[in-house]
Coordinates of C-alpha atoms in Angstrom, one line a residue:
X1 CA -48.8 -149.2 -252.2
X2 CA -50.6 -145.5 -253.1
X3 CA -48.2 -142.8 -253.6
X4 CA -49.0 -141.2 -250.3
X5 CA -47.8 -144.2 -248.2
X6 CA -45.0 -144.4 -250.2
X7 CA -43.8 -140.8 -249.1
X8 CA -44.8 -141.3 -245.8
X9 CA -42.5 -144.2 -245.4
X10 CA -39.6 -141.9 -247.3
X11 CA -40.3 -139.8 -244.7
X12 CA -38.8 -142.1 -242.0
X13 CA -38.9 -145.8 -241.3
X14 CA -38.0 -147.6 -238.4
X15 CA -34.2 -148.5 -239.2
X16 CA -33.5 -144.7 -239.5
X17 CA -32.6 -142.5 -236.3
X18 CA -35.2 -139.9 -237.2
X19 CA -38.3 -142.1 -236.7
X20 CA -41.9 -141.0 -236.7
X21 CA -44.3 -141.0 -234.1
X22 CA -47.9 -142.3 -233.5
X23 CA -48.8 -138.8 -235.6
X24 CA -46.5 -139.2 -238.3
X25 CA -44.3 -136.5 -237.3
X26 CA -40.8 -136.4 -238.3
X27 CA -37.8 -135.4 -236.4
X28 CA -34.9 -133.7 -237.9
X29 CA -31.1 -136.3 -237.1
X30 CA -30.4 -135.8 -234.0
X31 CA -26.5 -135.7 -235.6
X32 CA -27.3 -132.2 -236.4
X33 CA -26.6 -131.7 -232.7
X34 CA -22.7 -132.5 -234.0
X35 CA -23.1 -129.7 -237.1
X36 CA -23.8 -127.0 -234.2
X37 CA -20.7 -128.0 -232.4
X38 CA -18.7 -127.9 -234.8
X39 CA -20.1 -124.2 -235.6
X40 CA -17.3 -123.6 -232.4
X41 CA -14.4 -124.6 -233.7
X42 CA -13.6 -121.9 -235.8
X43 CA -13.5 -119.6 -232.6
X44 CA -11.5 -121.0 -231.0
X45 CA -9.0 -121.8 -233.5
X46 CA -8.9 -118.0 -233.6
X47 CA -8.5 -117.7 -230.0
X48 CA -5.9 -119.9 -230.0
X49 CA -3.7 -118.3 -233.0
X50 CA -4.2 -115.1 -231.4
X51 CA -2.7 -115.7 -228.1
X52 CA 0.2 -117.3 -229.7
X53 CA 1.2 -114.3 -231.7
X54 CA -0.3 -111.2 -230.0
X55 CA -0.2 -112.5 -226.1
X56 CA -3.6 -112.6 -223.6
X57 CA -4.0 -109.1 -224.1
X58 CA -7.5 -107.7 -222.5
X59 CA -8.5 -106.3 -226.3
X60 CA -7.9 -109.5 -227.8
X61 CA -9.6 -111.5 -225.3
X62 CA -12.5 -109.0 -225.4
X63 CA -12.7 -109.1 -229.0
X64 CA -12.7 -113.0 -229.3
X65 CA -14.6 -113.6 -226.1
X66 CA -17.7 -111.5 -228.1
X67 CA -16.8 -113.9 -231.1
X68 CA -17.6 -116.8 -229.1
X69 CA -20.6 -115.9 -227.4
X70 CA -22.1 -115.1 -230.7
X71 CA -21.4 -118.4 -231.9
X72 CA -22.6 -120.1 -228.7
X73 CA -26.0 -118.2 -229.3
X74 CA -25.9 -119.3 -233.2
X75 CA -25.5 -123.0 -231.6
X76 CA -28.3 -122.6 -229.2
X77 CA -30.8 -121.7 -231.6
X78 CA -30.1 -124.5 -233.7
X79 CA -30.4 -127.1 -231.0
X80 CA -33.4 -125.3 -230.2
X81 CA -34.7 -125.7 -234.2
X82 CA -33.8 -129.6 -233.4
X83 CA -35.5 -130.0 -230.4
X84 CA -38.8 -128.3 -232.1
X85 CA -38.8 -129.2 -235.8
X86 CA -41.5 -131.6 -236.9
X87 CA -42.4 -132.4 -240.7
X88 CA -44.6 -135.1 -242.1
X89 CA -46.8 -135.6 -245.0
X90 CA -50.1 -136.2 -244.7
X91 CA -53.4 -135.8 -246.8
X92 CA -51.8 -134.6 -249.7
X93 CA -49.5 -132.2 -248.6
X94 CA -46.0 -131.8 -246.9
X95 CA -46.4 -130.0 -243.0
X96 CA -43.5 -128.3 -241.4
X97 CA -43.7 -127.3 -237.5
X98 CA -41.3 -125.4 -235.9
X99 CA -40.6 -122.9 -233.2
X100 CA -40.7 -122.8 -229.3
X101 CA -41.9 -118.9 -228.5
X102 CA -43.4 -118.4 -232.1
X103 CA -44.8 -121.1 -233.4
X104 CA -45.1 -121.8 -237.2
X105 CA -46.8 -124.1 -239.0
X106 CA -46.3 -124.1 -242.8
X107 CA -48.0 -127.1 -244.9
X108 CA -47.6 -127.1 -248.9
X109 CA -49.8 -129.4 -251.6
X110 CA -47.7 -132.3 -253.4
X111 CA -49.2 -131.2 -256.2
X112 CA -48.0 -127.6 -255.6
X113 CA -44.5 -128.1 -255.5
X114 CA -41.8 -126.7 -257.8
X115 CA -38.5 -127.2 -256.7
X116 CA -37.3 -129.7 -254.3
X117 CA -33.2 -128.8 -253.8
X118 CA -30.5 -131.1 -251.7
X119 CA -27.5 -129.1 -250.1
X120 CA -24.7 -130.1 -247.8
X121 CA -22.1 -127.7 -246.6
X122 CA -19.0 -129.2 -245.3
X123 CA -20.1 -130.2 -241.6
X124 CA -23.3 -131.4 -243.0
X125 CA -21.0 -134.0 -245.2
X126 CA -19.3 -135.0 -242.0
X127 CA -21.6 -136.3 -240.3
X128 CA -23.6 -137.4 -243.4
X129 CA -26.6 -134.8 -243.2
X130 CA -28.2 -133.0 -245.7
X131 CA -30.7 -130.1 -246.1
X132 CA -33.7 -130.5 -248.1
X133 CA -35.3 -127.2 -249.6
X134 CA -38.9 -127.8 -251.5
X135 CA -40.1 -124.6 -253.0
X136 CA -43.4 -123.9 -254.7
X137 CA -42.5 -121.2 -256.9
X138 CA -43.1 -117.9 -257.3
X139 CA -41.6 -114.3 -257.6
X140 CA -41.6 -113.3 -253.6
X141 CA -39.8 -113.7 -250.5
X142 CA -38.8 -116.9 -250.4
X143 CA -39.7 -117.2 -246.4
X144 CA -43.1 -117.6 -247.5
X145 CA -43.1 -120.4 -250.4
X146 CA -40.0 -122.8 -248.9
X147 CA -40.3 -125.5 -246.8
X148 CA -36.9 -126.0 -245.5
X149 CA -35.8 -129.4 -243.6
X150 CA -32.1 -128.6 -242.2
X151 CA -30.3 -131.9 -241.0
X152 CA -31.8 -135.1 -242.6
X153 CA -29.8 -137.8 -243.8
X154 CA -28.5 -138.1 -247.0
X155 CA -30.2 -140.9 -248.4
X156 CA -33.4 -139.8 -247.2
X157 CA -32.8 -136.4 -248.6
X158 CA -32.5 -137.9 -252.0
X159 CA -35.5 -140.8 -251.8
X160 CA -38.0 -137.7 -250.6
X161 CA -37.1 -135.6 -253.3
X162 CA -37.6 -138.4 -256.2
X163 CA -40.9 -138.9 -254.8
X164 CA -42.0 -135.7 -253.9
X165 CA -41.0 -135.2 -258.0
X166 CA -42.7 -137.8 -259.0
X167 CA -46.3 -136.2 -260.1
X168 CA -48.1 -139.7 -261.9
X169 CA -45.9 -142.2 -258.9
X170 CA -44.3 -144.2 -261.6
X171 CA -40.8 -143.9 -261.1
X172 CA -41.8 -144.8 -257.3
X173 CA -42.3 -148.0 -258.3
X174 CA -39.6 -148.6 -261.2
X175 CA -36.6 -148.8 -258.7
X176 CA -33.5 -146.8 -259.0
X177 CA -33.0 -143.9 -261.1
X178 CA -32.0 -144.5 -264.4
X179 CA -30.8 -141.3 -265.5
X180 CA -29.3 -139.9 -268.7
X181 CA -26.1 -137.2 -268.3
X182 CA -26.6 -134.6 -270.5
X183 CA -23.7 -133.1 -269.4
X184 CA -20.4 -133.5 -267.2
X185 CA -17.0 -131.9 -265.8
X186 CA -14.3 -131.4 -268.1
X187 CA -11.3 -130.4 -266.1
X188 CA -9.9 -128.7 -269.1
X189 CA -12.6 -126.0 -268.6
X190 CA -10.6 -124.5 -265.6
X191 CA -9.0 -122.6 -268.1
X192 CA -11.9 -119.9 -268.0
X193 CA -12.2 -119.8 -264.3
X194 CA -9.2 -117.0 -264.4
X195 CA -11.6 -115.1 -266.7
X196 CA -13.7 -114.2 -264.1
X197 CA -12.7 -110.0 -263.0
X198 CA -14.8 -110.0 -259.9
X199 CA -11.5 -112.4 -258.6
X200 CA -9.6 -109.0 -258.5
X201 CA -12.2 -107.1 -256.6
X202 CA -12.3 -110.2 -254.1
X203 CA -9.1 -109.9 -253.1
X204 CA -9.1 -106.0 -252.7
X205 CA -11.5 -106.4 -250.4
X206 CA -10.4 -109.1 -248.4
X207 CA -7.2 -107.1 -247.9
X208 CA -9.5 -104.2 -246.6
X209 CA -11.9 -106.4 -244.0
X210 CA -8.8 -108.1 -242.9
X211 CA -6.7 -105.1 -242.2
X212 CA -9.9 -103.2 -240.7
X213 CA -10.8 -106.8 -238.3
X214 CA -6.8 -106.5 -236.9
X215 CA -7.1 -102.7 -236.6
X216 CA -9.8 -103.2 -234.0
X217 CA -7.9 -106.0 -232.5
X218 CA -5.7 -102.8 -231.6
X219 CA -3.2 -105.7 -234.1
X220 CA -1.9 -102.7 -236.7
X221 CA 0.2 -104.4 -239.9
X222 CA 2.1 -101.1 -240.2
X223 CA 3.6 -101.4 -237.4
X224 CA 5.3 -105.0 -237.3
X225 CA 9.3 -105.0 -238.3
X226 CA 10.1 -104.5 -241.6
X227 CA 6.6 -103.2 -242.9
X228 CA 6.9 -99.6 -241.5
X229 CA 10.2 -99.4 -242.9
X230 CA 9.1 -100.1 -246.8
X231 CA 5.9 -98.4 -246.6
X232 CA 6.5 -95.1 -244.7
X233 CA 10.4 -94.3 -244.7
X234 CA 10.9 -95.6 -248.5
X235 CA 7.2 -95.0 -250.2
X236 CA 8.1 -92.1 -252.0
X237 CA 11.4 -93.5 -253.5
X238 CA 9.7 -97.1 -254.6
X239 CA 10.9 -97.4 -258.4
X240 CA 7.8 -97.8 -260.5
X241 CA 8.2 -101.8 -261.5
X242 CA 7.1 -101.9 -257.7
X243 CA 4.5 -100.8 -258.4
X244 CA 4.1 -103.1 -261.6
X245 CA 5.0 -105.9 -259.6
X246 CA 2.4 -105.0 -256.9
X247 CA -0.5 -104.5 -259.6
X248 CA 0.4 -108.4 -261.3
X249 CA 0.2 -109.8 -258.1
X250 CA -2.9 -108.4 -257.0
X251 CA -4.0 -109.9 -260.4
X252 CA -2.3 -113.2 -260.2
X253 CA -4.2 -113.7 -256.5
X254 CA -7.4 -112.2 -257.6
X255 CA -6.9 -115.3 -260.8
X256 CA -6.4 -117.6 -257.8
X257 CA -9.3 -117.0 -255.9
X258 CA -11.5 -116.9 -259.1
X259 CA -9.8 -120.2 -260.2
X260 CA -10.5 -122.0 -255.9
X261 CA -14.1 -121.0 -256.4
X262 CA -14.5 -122.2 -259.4
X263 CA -12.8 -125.5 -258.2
X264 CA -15.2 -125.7 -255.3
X265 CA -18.2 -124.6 -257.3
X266 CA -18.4 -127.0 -260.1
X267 CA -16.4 -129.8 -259.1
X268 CA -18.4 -132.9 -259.5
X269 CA -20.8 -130.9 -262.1
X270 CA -22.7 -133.8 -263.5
X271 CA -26.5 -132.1 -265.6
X272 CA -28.9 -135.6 -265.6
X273 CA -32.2 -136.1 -266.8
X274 CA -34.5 -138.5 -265.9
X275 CA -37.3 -140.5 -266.9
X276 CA -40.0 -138.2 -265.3
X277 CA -38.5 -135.4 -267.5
X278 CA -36.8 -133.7 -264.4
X279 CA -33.1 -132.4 -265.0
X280 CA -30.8 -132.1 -262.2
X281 CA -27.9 -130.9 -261.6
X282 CA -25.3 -131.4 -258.9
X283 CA -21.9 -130.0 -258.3
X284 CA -19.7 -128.3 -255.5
X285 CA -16.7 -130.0 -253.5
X286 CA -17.2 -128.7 -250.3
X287 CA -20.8 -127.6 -250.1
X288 CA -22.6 -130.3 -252.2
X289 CA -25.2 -128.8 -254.2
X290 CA -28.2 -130.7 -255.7
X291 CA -30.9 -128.5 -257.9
X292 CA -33.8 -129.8 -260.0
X293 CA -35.8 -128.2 -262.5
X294 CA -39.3 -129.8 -264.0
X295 CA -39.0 -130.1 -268.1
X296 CA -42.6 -128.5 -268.5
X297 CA -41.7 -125.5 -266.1
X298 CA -38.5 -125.0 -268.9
X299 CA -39.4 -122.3 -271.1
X300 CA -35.9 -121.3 -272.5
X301 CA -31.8 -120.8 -272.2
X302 CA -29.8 -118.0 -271.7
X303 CA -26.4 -117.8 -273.3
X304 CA -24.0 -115.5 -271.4
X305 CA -20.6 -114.4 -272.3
X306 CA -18.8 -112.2 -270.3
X307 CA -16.2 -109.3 -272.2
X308 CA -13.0 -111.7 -271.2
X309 CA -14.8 -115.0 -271.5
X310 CA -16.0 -114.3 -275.1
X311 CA -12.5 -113.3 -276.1
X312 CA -11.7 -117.0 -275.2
X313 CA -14.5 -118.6 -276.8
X314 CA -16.7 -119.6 -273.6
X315 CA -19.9 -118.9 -272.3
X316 CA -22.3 -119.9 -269.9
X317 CA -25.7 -121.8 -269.9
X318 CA -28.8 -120.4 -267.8
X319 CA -32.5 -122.0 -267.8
X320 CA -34.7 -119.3 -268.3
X321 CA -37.8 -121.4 -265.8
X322 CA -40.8 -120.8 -263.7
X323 CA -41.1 -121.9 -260.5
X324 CA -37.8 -121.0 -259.3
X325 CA -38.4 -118.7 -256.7
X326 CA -37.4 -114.9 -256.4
X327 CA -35.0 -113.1 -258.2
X328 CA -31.8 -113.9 -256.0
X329 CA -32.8 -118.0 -255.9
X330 CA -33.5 -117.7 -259.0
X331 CA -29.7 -116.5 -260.2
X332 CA -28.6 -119.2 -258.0
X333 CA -30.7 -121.7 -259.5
X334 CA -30.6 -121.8 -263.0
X335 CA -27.3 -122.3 -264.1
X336 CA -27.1 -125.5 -266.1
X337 CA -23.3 -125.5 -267.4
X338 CA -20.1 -123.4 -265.6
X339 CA -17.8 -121.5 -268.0
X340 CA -17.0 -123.9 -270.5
X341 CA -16.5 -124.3 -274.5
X342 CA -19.4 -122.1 -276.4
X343 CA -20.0 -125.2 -278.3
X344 CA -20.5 -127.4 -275.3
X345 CA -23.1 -124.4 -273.8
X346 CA -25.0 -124.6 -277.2
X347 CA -24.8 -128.2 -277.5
X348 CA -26.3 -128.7 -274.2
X349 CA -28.8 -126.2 -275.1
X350 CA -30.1 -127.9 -278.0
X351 CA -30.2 -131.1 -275.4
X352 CA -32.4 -129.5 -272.9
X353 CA -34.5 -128.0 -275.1
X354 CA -35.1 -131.1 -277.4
X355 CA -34.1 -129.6 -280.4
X356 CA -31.3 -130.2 -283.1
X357 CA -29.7 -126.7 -282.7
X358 CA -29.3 -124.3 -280.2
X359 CA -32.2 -121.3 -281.1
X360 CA -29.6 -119.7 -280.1
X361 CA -27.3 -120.8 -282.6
X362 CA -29.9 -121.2 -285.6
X363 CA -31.2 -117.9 -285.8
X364 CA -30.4 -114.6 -288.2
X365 CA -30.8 -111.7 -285.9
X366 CA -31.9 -108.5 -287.0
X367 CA -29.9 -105.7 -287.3
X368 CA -30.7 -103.0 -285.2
X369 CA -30.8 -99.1 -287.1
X370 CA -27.8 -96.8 -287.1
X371 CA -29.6 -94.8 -284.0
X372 CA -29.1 -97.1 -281.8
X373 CA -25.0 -97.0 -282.2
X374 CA -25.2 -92.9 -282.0
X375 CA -27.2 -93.3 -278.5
X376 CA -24.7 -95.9 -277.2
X377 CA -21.7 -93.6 -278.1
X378 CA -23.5 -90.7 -276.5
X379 CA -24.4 -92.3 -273.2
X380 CA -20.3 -93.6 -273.2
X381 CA -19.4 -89.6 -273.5
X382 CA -21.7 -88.8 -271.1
X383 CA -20.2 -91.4 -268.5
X384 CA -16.7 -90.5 -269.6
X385 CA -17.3 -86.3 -269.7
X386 CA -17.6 -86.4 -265.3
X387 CA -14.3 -88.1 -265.2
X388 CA -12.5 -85.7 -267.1
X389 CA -14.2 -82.5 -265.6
X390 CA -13.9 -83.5 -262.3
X391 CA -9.9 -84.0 -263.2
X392 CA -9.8 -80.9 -264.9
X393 CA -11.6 -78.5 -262.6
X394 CA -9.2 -79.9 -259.6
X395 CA -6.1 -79.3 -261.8
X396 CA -7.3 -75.3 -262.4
X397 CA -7.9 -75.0 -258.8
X398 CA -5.1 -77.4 -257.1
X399 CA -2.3 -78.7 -259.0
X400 CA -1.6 -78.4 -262.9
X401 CA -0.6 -82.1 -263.0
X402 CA -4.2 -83.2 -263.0
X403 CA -5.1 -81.0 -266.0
X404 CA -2.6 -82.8 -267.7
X405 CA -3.9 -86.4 -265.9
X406 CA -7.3 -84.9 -267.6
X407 CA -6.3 -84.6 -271.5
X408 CA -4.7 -88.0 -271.0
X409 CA -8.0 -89.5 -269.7
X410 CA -9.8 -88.0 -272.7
X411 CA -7.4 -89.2 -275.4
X412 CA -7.3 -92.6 -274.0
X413 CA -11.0 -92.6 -273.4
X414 CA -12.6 -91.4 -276.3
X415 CA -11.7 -94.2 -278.5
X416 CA -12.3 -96.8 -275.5
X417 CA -15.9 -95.2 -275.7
X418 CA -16.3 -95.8 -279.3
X419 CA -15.3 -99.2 -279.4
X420 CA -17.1 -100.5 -276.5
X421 CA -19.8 -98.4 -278.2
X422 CA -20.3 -100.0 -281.4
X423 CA -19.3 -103.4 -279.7
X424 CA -22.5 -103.5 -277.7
X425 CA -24.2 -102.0 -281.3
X426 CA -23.4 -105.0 -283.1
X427 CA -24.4 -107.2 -280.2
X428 CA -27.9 -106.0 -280.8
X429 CA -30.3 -108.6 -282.2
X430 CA -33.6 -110.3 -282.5
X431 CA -35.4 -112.5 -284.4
X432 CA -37.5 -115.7 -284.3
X433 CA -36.9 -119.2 -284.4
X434 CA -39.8 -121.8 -284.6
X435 CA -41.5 -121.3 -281.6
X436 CA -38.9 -119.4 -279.7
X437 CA -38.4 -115.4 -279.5
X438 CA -34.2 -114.6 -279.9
X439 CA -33.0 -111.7 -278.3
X440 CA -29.6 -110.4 -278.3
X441 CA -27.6 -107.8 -276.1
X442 CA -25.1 -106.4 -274.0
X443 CA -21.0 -105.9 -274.4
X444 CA -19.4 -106.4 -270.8
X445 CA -21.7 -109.5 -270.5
X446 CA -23.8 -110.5 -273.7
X447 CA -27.0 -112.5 -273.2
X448 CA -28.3 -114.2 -276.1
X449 CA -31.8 -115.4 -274.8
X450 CA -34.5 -117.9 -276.5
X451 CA -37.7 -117.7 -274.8
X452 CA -40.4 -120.1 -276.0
X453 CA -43.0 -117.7 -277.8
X454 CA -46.5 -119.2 -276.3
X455 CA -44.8 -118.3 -272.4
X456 CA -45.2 -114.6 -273.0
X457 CA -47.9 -113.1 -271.5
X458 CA -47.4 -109.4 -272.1
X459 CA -45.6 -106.4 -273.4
X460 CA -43.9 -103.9 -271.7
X461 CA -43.0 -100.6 -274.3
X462 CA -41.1 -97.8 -273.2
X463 CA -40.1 -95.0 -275.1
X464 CA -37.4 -92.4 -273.6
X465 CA -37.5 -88.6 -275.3
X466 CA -34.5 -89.8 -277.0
X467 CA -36.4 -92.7 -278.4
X468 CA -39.0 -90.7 -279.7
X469 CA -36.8 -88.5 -281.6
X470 CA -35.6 -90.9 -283.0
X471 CA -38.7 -93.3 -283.6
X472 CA -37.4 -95.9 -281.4
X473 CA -39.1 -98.4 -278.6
X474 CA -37.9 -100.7 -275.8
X475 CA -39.9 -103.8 -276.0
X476 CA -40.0 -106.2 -273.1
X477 CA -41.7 -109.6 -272.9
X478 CA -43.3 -110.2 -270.1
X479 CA -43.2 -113.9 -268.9
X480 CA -43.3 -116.0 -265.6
X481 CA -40.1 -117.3 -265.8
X482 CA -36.7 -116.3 -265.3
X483 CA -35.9 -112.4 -265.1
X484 CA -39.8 -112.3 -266.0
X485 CA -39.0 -109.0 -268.3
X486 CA -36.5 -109.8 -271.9
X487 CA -36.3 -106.6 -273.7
X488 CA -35.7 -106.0 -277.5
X489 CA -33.8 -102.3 -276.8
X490 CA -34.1 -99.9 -279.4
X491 CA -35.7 -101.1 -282.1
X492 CA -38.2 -98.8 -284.7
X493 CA -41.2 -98.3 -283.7
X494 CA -43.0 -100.3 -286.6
X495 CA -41.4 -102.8 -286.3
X496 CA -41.3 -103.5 -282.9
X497 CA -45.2 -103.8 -283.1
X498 CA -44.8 -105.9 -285.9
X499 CA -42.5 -108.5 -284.1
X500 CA -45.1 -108.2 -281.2
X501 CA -47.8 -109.2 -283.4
X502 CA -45.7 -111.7 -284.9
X503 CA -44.6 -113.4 -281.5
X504 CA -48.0 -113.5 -279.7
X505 CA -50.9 -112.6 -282.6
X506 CA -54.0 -110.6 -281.5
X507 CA -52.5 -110.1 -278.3
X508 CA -51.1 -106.5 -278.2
X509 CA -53.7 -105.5 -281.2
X510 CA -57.1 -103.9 -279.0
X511 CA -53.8 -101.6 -277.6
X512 CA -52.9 -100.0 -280.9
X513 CA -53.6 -97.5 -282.9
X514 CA -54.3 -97.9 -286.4
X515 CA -53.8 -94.7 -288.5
X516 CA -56.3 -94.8 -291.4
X517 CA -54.9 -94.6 -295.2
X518 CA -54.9 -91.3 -296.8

């Protein structure tokens, strides 16, 4: 059987409920009919809880009534997408019809594609559906380069995507996957997931959509029994562990929500490789997410460590690929490992890209010159010097408390400055490795990236007025993969041309200068 056939009969067969016709066009399940009914529970769940604490008043039932006619209309249009969605493939490439006013027809080349991505969000599981994504790459909007198939089953999500992978139709014909783990979850990692700060913001702003939904529900906290009591009678006589007491739980919930997403993110995490060179990785509990990425479209790793993750001795793993769409799918894409172990992240490393250590790892990075810790100490005055003005000007014009509040924020920030100063200093580095190019950076999150030398294609120098006084560069190699732009910061100017010369020979020389002896 050619390889065509063999997708076409991935692409349904007669035992499945999503049969082709004469044409060889594909429906989506018709269970995805049960997905968009379920989109109405949640409505009226709401509908319900509010009439049993606030009472059938005409706001409420206003309010909700809107909620569930947009969610009736969010219903429609997918019925519609299932009554209209066709998808086949056919002479060599993969077609995708939808629409019933505007009509689209997208069609992409077998030999084209990039990315082909399994997801399942909780309804989807339910009824045992999945949604196939196969991408061809590229830096745009991903409208125009995704093919997206939103309610097939799950076992025919998975048997399209090993074939559509499969570019020399071998492991077509060798059976099952055999696949090797590279990696998988260690429940003792959940000790980072606390690490994560954005947990804190979460939570403040839950608080503040939550208290802003009820406000227009005409539904105002302050006013239930007990609440306007403590906060409007009392606030200015609350002792000050209060307000300690208020801060640690604000911390202990935002450690919580970090700690559930993390739970729901990378439970299940399993990294796999298979024979066709093609590393997968699959994790989530309630949306099931399944992401591949092709060995030859691999042309590094990225090692992050965030401020409070480092302190613990964790770190993340990123791919730095091509062909993993724009800039937002590919953040979402390329993550290989969750917060775990720094050993584990540079172990792993090493695994994916078939060497014995990390580049990572195995590198001496260059120290950076003495300039570049006197303009990161300047730019931390200069962020700091508009806090205490602003504090200082209100407390000549308003209140003399703040000009107080204002030598306090200077005394406690100048040496704050200094040390997150010379912290992101000594973080600067590069170097090379082999055949990769190491660069170094950052102090609230530090990237330590290795970017296989023969993938860039170009140099991007820039030189501020500060730089030039000082006889430093930026240098940025350009590539088609990842972030498409890794910059060496400050580094002298020689020597910044050398290491361009020395990463990619010949290639930046017809653009420089040469200054004759004598």
């Amino acid at each position: 059987m050619s390889r065509e056939d063999e997708l076409r009969s991935a692409v349904g067969t007669p035992h499945r409920d999503d049969r082709p016709d004469a044409a060889g066009w594909t429906r989506l399940s018709p269970r995805l009919l049960l997905v968009n009914l379920g989109m109405l529970g949640g409505p009226l769940v709401l509908f319900l809880l509010a009439l049993l604490v606030t009472g059938a008043t005409l706001q409420t039932l206003i309010s909700l009534g809107s909620l569930l006619i947009t969610f009736l209309m969010i219903s429609g249009i997918g019925t519609m997408r299932l009554a209209t969605t066709r998808f086949r493939v056919a002479d060599g490439r993969v077609e995708l019809r939808s629409g019933l006013i505007f009509r689209v027809h997208r069609s992409a080349p077998l030999d084209r594609i990039r990315t082909v991505d399994v997801y399942a969000k909780p309804m989807h599981r339910l009824v045992g559906l999945a949604s196939l994504r196969i991408g061809t790459g590229g830096q745009t909007s991903s409208t125009s380069r995704e093919l997206s198939l939103d309610g097939i089953t799950g076992h025919h999500a998975s048997e399209l995507r090993r074939l559509l992978l499969d570019r020399r139709g071998s492991s077509a014909t060798n059976g099952p996957d055999q696949d090797a783990t590279v990696a998988e979850m260690d429940w003792a990692w959940l000790r980072y997931a606390p690490l994560a700060v954005w947990g804190v913001g979460s939570v403040c702003i839950g608080v503040g959509s939550a208290y802003r939904v009820l406000h227009e529900m005409k539904i105002d906290p302050l006013e239930l029994d007990g609440v306007k009591d403590v906060v409007e009678d009392r606030f200015a006589s609350l002792p000050l562990w209060f307000g300690i007491l208020l801060v640690i739980a604000i911390v202990v919930a935002g450690a919580a929500v970090s700690t559930a997403t993390f739970v729901e993110g990378w439970a299940d995490y399993r990294l796999e490789r298979d024979e066709g060179d093609v590393f997968r990785v699959h994790r989530g509990l309630l949306v099931s997410r399944s992401v591949t990425l092709e060995g030859r479209l691999l042309c590094g790793v990225e090692i992050s460590e965030p401020m409070l993750l480092r302190w613990a001795g964790g770190a993340r793993l990123d791919a730095v690929a091509s062909g993993l769409g724009s800039s937002e799918e590919n953040r979402s894409r390329r993550s290989l490992t969750p917060p775990a172990p720094r050993e584990e992240a540079l172990r792993v490393a090493a695994d994916v890209l078939a060497e014995e250590r990390s580049p990572t790892e195995s590198t001496d990075l260059v120290r950076h010159p003495h300039a570049a810790l006197r303009r990161r100490i300047v730019r931390g005055f200069v962020a700091l010097a508009p806090v205490v003005a602003a504090q200082l000007g209100l407390g000549v014009w308003l209140a003399p408390v703040l000009v107080r509040s204002a030598l306090i924020s200077a005394l406690i920030g100048l040496p704050v400055v200094i040390a997150l100063a010379n912290d992101a200093y000594h973080a600067l580095g590069h170097g090379l490795c082999d055949r990769y190019l190491v660069v170094r950076a950052g102090t609230f999150t530090r990237r330590t990236t290795a970017l296989q030398r023969d993938r860039v294609i170009g140099w991007k120098i820039t030189r501020s007025a500060f730089q030039r006084r000082n006889d430093l560069l930026t240098l940025g190699a350009i590539t088609a993969a990842g972030d498409g732009c890794y910059k060496v910061r400050d580094v002298p100017l020689g020597e910044g041309i050398a290491l361009a010369e020395d990463v990619v020979p010949d290639l930046l020389g017809p653009f420089v200068e040469r200054v004759p002896r004598g």
